[in-house]
Tab-separated table of C-alpha atoms in Angstrom:
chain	number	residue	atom	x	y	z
A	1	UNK	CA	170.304	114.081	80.370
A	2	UNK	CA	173.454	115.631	79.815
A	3	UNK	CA	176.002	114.388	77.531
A	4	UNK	CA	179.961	115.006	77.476
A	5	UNK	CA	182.627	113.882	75.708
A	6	UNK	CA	186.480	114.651	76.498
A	7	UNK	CA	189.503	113.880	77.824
A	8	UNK	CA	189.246	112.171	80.772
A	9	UNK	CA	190.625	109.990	83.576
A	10	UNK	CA	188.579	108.011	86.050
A	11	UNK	CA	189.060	106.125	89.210
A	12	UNK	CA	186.273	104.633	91.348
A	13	UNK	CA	187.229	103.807	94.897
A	14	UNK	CA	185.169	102.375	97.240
A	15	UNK	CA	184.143	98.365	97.463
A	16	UNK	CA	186.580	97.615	94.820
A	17	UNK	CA	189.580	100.402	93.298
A	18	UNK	CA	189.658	101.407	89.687
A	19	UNK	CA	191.536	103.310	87.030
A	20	UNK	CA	190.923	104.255	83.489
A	21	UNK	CA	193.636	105.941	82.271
A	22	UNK	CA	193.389	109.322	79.796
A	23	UNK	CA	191.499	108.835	76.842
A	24	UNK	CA	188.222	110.842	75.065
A	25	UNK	CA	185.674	109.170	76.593
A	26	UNK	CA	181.047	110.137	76.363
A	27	UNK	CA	180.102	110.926	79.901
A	28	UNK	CA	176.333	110.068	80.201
A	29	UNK	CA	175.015	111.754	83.426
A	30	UNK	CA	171.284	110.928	83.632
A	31	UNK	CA	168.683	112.289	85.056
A	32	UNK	CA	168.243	109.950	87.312
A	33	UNK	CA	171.601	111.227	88.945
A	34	UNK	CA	173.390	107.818	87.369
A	35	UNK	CA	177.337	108.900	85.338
A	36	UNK	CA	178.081	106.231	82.827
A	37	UNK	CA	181.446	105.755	81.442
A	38	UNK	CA	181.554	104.920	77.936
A	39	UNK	CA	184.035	104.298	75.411
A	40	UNK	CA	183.752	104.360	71.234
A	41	UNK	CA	183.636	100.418	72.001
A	42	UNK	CA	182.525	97.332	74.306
A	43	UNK	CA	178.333	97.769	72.524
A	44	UNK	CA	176.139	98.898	75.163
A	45	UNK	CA	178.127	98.301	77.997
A	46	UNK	CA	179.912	101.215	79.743
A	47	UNK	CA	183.566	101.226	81.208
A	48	UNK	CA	182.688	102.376	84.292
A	49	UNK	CA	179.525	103.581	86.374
A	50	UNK	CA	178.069	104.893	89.479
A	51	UNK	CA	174.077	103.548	90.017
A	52	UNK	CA	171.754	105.974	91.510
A	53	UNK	CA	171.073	107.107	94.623
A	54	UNK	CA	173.784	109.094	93.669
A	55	UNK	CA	174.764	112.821	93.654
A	56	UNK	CA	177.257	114.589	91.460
A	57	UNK	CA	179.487	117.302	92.904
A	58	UNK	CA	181.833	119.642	90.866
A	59	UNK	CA	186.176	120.020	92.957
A	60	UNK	CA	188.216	122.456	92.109
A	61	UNK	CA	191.679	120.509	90.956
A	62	UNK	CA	194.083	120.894	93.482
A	63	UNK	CA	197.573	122.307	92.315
A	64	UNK	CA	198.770	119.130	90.740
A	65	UNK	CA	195.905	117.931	89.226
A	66	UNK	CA	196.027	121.866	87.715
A	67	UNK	CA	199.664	121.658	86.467
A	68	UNK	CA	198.640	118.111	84.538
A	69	UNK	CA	195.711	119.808	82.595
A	70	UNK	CA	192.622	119.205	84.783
A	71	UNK	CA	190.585	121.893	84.013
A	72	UNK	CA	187.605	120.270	85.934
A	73	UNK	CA	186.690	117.597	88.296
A	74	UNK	CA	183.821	115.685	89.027
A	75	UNK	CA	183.156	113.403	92.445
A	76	UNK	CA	179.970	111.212	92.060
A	77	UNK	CA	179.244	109.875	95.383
A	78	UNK	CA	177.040	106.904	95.780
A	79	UNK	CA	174.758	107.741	98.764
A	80	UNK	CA	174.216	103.993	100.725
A	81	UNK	CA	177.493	102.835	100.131
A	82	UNK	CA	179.892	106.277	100.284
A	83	UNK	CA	181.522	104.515	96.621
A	84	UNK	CA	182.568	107.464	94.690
A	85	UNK	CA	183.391	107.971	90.832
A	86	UNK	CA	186.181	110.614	90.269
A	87	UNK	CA	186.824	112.020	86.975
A	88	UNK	CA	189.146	114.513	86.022
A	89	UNK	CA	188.322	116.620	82.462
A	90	UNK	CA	191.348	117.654	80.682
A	91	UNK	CA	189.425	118.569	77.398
A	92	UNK	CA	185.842	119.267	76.753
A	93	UNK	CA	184.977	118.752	73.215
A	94	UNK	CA	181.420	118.768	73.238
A	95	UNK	CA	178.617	119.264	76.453
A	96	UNK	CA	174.682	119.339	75.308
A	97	UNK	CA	172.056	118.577	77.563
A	98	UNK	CA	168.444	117.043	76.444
A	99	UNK	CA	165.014	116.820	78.474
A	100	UNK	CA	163.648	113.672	76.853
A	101	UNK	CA	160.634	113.366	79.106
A	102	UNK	CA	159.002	110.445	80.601
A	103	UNK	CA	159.232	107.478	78.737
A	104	UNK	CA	156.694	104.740	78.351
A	105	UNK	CA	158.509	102.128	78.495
A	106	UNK	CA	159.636	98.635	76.300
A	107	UNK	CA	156.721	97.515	74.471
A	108	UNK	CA	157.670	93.520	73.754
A	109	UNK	CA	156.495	91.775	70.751
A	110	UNK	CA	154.867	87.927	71.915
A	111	UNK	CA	153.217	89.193	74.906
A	112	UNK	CA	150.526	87.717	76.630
A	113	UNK	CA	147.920	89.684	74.845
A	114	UNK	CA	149.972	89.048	71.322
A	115	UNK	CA	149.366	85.090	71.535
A	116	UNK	CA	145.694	85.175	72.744
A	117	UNK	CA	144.978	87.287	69.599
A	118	UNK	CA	146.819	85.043	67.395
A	119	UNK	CA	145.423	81.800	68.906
A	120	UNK	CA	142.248	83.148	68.898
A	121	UNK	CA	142.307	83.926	65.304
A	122	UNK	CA	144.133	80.097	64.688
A	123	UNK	CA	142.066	77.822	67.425
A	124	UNK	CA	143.190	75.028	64.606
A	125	UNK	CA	146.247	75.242	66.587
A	126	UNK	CA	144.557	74.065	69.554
A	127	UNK	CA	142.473	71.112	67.564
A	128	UNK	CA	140.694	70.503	64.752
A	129	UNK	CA	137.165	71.764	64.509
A	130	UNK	CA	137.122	73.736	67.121
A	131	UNK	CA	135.070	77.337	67.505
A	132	UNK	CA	135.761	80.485	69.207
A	133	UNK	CA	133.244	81.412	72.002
A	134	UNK	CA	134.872	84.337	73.199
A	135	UNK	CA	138.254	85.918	74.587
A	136	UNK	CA	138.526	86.690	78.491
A	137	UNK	CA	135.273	84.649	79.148
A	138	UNK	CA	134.219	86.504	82.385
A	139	UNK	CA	133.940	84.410	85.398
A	140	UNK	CA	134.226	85.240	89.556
A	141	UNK	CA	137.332	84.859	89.839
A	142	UNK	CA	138.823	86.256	86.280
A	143	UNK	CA	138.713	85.819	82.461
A	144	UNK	CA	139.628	82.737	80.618
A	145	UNK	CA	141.886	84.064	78.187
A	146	UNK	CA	139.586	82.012	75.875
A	147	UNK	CA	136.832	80.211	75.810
A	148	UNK	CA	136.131	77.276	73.211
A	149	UNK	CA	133.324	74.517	71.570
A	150	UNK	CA	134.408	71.311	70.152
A	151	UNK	CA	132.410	69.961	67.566
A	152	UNK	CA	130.491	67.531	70.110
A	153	UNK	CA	129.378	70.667	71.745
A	154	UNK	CA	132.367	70.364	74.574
A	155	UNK	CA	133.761	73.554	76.442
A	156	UNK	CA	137.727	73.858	76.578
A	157	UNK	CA	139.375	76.987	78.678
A	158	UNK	CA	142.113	77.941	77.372
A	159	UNK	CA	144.852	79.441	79.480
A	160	UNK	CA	147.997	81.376	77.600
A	161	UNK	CA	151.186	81.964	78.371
A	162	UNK	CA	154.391	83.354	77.193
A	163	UNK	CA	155.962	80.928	79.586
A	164	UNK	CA	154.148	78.337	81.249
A	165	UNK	CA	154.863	77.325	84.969
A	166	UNK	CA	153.001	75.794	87.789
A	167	UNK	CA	151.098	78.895	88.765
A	168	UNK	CA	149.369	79.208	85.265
A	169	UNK	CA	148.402	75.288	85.299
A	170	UNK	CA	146.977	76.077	89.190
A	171	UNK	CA	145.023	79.080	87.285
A	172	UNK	CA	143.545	77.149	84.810
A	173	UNK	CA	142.307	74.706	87.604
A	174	UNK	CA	140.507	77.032	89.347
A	175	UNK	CA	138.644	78.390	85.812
A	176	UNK	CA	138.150	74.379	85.564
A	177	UNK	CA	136.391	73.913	88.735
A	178	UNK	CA	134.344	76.807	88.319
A	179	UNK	CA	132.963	76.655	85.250
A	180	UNK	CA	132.463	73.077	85.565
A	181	UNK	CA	129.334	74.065	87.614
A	182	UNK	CA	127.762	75.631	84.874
A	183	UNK	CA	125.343	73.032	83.404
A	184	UNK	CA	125.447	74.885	79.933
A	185	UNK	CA	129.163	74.599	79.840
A	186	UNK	CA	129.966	71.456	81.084
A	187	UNK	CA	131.839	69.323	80.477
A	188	UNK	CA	134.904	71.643	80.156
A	189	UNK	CA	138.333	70.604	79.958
A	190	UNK	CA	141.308	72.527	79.761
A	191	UNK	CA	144.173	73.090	77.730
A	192	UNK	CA	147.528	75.157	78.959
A	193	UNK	CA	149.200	76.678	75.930
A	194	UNK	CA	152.540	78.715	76.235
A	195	UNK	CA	155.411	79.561	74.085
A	196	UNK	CA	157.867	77.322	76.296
A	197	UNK	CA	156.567	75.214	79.105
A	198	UNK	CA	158.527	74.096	81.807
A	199	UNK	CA	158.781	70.072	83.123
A	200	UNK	CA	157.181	70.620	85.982
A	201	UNK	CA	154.132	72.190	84.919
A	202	UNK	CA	153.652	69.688	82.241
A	203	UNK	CA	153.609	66.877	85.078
A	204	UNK	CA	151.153	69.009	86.958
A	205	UNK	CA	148.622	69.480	84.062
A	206	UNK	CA	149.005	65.881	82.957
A	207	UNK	CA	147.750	65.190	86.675
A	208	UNK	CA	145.106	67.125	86.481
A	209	UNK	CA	144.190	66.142	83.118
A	210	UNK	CA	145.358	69.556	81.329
A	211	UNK	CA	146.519	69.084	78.012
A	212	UNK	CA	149.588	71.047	77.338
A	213	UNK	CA	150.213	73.084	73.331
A	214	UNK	CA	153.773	74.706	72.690
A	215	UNK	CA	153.184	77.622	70.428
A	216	UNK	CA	155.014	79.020	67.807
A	217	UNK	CA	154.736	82.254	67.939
A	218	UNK	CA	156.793	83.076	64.641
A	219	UNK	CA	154.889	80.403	63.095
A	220	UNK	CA	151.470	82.039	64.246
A	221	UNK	CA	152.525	85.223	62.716
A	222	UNK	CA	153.506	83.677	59.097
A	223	UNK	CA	157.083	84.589	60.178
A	224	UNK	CA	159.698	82.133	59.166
A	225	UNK	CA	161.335	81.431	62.534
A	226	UNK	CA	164.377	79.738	61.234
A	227	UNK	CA	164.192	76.820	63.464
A	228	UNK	CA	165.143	73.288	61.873
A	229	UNK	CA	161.918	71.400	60.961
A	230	UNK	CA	161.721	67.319	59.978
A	231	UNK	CA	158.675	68.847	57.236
């Protein structure tokens, strides 16, 4: 990644026509081939930008560009839709360039794997009374995320979700059916549990006989989530 910042001006020309007059502005050219456009301003969001597939190519400033202080030029072309980002340098006040590597990528807190460790260390939340078999329950078709007793020696799958829709509640069907054939699980029902669960799959799992559990994540943590409560 290489990182500039001078006096520039920039026009893009292409699909739509743009200008950003002279002013120091951080040049971001990635690795990637991508030139972002930012100002000391706006948050993340740069001024102007060329996505890649892109290529950057250095121009010699023509006579009048010369005579107005352009002491370089860059033409970023885009390479599907022949866009192009010009910029013209007038003052370089600082150019470093960093190998950062490859990186791994946003790790999100309240992830699938986040919940069913929390829920399976709270199965209160789910009902009272209620015992822990085991997490991903193995069965032909894929784990149960987990796998629970009641205390009149029922089975209940649970199914979890960061956010619940109609192909979860179809999963959880399929676990249903399945180990319903089991004679030392049966009877198993099922319960669909999610951070936010939309209408439709609510109307779904009441018609299969699904039972439905919002979690609260923060609340599941001991985090104060800062949502108004009646208690």
């Amino acid at each position: 990644m290489r990182l500039v910042i001078a006096r520039c001006s920039v026009d893009y020309t292409g699909r739509l026509n743009a200008h950003l007059p002279l002013a120091t502005r951080l040049l971001v050219h990635k690795g990637d081939g991508s030139l972002l456009v930012h100002s000391d301003g706006g948050s993340y969001k740069p001024l102007n930008w060329m996505s890649p597939p892109c290529t950057l190519s250095l121009q010699t400033p023509d006579e009048a560009d010369a005579e107005d202080g352009v002491i370089e030029m860059w033409k970023v072309t885009h390479a599907k839709t022949g866009d192009a980002l010009l910029v013209r340098l007038y003052e370089v006040l600082h150019d470093s360039s960093h190998e950062l590597g490859v990186d791994p990528g946003l790790v999100k807190d309240g992830v699938e794997a986040d919940l069913q460790r929390l829920l399976a260390e709270q199965v209160d939340v789910i009902g009272d009374g209620l015992t822990l078999v085991r997490r991903e329950f193995p069965t032909a078709i894929g784990p149960v995320d987990l796998l629970l007793r009641d205390p009149a020696g029922g089975t209940i799958a649970v199914e979890v979700k960061r956010r619940g829709d109609i192909d979860g509640v179809e999963q959880l069907t399929r676990y249903l059916e399945l180990l319903g054939r089991d004679p030392h699980l049966a009877p198993v029902t099922g319960v669909f549990a999610a951070q936010e669960i939309k209408p439709q799959a609510r109307v779904l799992a009441a018609d299969r006989g699904i039972r439905c559990v919002t979690l609260d994540y923060d609340g599941m943590k001991g985090v104060d989530s800062g949502a108004p409560r009646l208690f």
